[in-house]
Tab-separated table of C-alpha atoms in Angstrom:
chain	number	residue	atom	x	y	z
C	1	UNK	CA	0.000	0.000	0.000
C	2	UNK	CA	1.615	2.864	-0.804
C	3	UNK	CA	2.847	5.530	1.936
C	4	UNK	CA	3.941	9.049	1.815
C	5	UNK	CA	5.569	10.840	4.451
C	6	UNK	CA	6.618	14.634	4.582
C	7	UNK	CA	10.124	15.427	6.653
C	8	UNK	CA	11.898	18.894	7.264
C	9	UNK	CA	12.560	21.393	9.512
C	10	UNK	CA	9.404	22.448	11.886
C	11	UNK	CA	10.790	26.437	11.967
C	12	UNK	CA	12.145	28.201	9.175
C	13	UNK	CA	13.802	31.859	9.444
C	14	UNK	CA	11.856	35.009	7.400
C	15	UNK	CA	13.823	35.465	4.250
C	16	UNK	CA	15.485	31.939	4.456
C	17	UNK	CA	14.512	28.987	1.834
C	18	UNK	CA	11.893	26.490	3.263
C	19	UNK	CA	12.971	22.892	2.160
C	20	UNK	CA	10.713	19.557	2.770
C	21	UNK	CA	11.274	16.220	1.481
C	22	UNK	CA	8.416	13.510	0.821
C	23	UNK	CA	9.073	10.031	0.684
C	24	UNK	CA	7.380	7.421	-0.747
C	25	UNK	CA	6.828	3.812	0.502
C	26	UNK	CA	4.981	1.172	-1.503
C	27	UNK	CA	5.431	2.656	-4.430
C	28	UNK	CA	7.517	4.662	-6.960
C	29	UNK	CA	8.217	8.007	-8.179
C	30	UNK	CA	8.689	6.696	-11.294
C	31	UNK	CA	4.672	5.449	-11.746
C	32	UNK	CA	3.207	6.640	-14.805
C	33	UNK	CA	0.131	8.185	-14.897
C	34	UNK	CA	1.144	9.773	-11.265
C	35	UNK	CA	2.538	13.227	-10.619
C	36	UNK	CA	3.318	14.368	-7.171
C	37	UNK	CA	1.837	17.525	-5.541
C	38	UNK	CA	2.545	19.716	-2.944
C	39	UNK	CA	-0.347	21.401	-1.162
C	40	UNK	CA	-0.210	23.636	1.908
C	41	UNK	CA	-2.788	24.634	4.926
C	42	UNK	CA	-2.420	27.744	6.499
C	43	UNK	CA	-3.649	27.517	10.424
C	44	UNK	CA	-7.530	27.602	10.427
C	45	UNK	CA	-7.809	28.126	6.735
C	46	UNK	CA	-8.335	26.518	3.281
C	47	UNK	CA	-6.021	24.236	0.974
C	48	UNK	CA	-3.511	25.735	-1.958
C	49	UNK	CA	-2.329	23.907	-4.270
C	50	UNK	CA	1.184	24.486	-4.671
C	51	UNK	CA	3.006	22.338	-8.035
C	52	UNK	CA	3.905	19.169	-8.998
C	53	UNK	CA	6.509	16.791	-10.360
C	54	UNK	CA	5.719	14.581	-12.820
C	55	UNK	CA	7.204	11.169	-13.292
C	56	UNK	CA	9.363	12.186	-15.904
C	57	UNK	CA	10.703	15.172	-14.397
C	58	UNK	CA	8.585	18.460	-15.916
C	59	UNK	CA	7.200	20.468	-13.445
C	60	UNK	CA	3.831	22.654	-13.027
C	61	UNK	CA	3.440	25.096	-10.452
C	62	UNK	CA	0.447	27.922	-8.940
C	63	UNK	CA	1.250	30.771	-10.886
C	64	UNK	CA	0.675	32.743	-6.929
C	65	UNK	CA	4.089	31.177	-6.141
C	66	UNK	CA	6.161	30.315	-9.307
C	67	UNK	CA	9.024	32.378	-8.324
C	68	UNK	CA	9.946	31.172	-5.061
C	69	UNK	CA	9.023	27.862	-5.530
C	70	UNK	CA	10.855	24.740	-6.976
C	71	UNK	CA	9.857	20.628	-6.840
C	72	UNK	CA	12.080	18.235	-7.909
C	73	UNK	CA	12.326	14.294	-7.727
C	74	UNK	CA	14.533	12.061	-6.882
C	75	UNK	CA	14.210	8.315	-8.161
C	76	UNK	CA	17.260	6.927	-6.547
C	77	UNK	CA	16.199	7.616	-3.055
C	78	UNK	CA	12.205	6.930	-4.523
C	79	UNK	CA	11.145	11.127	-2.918
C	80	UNK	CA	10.454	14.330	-4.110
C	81	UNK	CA	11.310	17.887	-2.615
C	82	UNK	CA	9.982	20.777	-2.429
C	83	UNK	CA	12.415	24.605	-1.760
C	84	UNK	CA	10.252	27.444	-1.305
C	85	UNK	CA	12.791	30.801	-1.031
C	86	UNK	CA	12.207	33.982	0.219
C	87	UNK	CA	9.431	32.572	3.037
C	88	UNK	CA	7.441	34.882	5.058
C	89	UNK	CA	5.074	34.909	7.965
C	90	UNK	CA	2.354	33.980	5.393
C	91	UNK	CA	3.963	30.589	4.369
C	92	UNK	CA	3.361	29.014	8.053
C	93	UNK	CA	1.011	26.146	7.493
C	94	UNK	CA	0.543	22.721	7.109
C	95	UNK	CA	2.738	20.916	3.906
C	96	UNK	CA	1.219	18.145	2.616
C	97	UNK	CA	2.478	15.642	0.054
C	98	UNK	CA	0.498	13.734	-2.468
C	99	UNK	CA	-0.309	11.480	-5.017
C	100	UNK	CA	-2.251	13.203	-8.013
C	101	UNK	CA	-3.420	10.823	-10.657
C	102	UNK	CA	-3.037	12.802	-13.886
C	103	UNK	CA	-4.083	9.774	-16.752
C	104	UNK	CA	-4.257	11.218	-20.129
C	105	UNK	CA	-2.336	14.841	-19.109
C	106	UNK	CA	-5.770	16.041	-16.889
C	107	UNK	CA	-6.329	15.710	-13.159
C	108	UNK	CA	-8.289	12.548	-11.978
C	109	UNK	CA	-7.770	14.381	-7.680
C	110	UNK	CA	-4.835	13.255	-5.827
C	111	UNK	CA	-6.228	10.075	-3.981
C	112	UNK	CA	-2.906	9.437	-1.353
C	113	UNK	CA	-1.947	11.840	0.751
C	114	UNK	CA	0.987	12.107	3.543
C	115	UNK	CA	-0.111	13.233	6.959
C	116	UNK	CA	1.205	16.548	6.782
C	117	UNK	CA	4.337	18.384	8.407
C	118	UNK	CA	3.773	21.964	10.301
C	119	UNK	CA	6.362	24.556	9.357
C	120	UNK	CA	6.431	27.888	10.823
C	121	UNK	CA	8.012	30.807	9.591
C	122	UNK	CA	9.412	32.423	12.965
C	123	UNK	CA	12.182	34.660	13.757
O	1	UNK	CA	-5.821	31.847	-10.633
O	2	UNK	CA	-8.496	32.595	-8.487
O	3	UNK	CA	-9.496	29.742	-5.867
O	4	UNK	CA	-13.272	28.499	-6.057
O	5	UNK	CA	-15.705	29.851	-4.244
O	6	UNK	CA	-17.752	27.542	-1.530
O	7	UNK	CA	-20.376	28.523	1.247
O	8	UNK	CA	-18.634	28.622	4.265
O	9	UNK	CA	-20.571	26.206	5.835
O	10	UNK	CA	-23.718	23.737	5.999
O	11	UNK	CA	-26.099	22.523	7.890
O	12	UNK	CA	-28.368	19.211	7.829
O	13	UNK	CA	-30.380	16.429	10.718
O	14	UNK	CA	-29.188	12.878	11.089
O	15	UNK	CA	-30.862	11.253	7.768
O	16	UNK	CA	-31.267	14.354	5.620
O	17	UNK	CA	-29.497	15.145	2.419
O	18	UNK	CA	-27.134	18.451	2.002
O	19	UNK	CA	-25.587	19.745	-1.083
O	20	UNK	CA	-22.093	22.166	-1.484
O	21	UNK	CA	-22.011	24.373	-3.861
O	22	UNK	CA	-18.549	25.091	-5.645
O	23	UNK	CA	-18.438	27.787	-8.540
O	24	UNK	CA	-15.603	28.620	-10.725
O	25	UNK	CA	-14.974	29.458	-14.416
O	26	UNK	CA	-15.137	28.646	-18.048
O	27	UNK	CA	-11.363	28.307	-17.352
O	28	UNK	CA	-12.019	25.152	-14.959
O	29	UNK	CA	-14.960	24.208	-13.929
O	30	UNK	CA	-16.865	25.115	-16.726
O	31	UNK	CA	-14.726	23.856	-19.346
O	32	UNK	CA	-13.547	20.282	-18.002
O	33	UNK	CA	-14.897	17.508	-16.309
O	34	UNK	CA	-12.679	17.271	-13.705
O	35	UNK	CA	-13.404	18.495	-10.596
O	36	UNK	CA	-13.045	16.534	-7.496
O	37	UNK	CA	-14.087	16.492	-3.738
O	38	UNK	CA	-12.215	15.944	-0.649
O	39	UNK	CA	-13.308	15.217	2.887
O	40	UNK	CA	-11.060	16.188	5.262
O	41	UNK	CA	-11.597	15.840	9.166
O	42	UNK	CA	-9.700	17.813	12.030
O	43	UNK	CA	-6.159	17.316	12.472
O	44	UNK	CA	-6.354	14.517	9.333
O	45	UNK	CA	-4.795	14.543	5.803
O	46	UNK	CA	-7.828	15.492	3.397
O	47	UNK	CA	-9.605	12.315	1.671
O	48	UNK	CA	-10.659	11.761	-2.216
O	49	UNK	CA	-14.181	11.293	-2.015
O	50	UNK	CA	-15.222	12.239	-5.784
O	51	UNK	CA	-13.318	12.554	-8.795
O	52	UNK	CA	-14.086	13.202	-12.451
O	53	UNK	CA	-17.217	15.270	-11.621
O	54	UNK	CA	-19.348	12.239	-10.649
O	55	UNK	CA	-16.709	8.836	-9.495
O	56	UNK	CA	-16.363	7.602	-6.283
O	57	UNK	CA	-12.999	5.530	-5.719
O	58	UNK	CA	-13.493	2.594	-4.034
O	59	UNK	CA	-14.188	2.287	-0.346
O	60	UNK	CA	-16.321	5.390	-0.122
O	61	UNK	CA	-19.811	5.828	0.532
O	62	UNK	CA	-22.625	5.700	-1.735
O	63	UNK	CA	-24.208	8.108	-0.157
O	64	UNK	CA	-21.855	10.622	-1.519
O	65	UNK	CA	-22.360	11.993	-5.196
O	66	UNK	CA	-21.299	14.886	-7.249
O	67	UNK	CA	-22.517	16.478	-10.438
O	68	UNK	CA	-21.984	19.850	-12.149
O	69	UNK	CA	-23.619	22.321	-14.362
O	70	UNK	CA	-21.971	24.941	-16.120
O	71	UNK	CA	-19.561	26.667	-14.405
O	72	UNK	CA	-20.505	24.787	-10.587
O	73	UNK	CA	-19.991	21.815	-9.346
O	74	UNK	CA	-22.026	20.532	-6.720
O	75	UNK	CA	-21.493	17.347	-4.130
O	76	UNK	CA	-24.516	16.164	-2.315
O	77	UNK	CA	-24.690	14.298	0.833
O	78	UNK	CA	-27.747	12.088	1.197
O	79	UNK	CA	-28.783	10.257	5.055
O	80	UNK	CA	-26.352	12.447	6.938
O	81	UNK	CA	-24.583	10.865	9.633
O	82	UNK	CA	-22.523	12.424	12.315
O	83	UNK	CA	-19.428	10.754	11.167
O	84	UNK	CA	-20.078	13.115	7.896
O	85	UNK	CA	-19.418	16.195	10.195
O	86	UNK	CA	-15.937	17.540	8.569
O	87	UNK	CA	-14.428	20.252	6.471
O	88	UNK	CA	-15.195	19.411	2.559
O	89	UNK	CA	-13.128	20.774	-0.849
O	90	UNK	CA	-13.672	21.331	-4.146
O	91	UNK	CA	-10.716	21.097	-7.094
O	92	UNK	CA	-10.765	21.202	-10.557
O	93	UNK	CA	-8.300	20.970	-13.111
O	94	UNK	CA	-7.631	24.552	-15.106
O	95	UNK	CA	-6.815	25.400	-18.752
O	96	UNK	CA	-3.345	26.218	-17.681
O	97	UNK	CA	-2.350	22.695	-16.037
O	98	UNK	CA	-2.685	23.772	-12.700
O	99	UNK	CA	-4.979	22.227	-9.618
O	100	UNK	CA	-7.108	24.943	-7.891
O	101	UNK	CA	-9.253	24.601	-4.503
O	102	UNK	CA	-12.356	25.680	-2.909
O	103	UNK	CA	-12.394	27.991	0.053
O	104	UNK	CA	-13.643	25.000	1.791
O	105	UNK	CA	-17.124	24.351	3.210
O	106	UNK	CA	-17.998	23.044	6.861
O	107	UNK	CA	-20.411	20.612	6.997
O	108	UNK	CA	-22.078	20.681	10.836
O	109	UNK	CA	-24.918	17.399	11.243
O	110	UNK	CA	-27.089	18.837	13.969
């Protein structure tokens, strides 16, 4: 059964580069058919979507955060990462990691998630 | 990229049926079929409970469905049970490749 699980640093300096890794168990980066998302919860509000990887390497991101914000996989270690620079008091929240089933280039929803690390942007 | 726009929350009695609004664009939900739902309860990882407008994956509850029309999508709850209390969230897919969310809706079964 496949398993994600986000891992990074719980505080993160204003103006520093916020870096998380998510790695996968039970399954590979490498699926087709699967890309794999990064989407964030600010405390008490709603989900963002932030980019993906896909399988093959290309990337896709939310045009709200396309300059500070990079994904990248990794298939000898089977993880993706995601750097998000310049981070202010606005990019505390909840990162989550997931599975989104993109079959024929559209989105089909993103049906395994990880359980979500809490980073804070604190100084 | 605006995100879509949901009530902020609903209300519905043990065995009634609710429905969540989620309206968008010709950009995404008007002009694909792919919008999906997502059931997420406090201090939990959100849950796929509807893709492709209408499809349920497997394990969840009949007693969810979606459907859309035009520009909003729209996921209906039927014999609401407490354990349906929870936060729920619209996506679709948009003309650029991206994902984009609902505000989020919560669902309260008094």
């Amino acid at each position: 059964q496949l398993q994600l699980h986000e891992s990074g640093p719980g505080l993160v300096k204003p103006s520093e580069t916020l870096s998380l890794t998510c790695s996968i168990s039970g399954g590979s980066v490498n699926s087709g058919n699967y890309y794999w998302s990064w989407i964030r919860q600010p405390p008490g509000g709603g989900l963002e979507w932030i980019g993906f990887v896909s399988y093959s390497g290309s990337t896709k991101y939310n045009p709200s955060l396309s300059r500070r914000v990079s994904i990248s996989g990794d298939t000898s270690k089977n993880r993706y990462s995601l750097n998000l620079t310049s981070v202010t008091a606005a990019d505390t929240a909840v990162y989550y990691c997931a599975r989104h089933w993109r079959g024929g280039g559209y989105s089909h929803g993103m049906d395994v998630w990880g359980q979500g690390t809490t980073v804070t942007v604190f100084s | 990229q605006s995100a879509l726009t949901q009530p902020a929350s609903v209300s519905g009695s043990p065995g009634q049926s609710i429905t969540i609004s989620c309206t968008g664009a010709s950009s995404d939900i008007g002009g694909y079929n792919y919008v999906s739902w997502y059931q997420q309860r406090p201090g939990k990882a959100p849950k796929l409970i509807i893709y492709d407008v209408t499809n349920r994956p497997s394990g969840v509850s009949d007693r969810f469905s979606g459907s859309k029309s035009g520009n909003t999508a729209s996921l209906t709850v039927s014999g609401l049970q407490a354990e349906d209390e929870a936060d729920y969230y619209c996506s679709s897919y948009t003309g650029d490749n991206t994902e984009v969310f609902g505000g989020g809706t919560k669902l309260t079964v008094l």
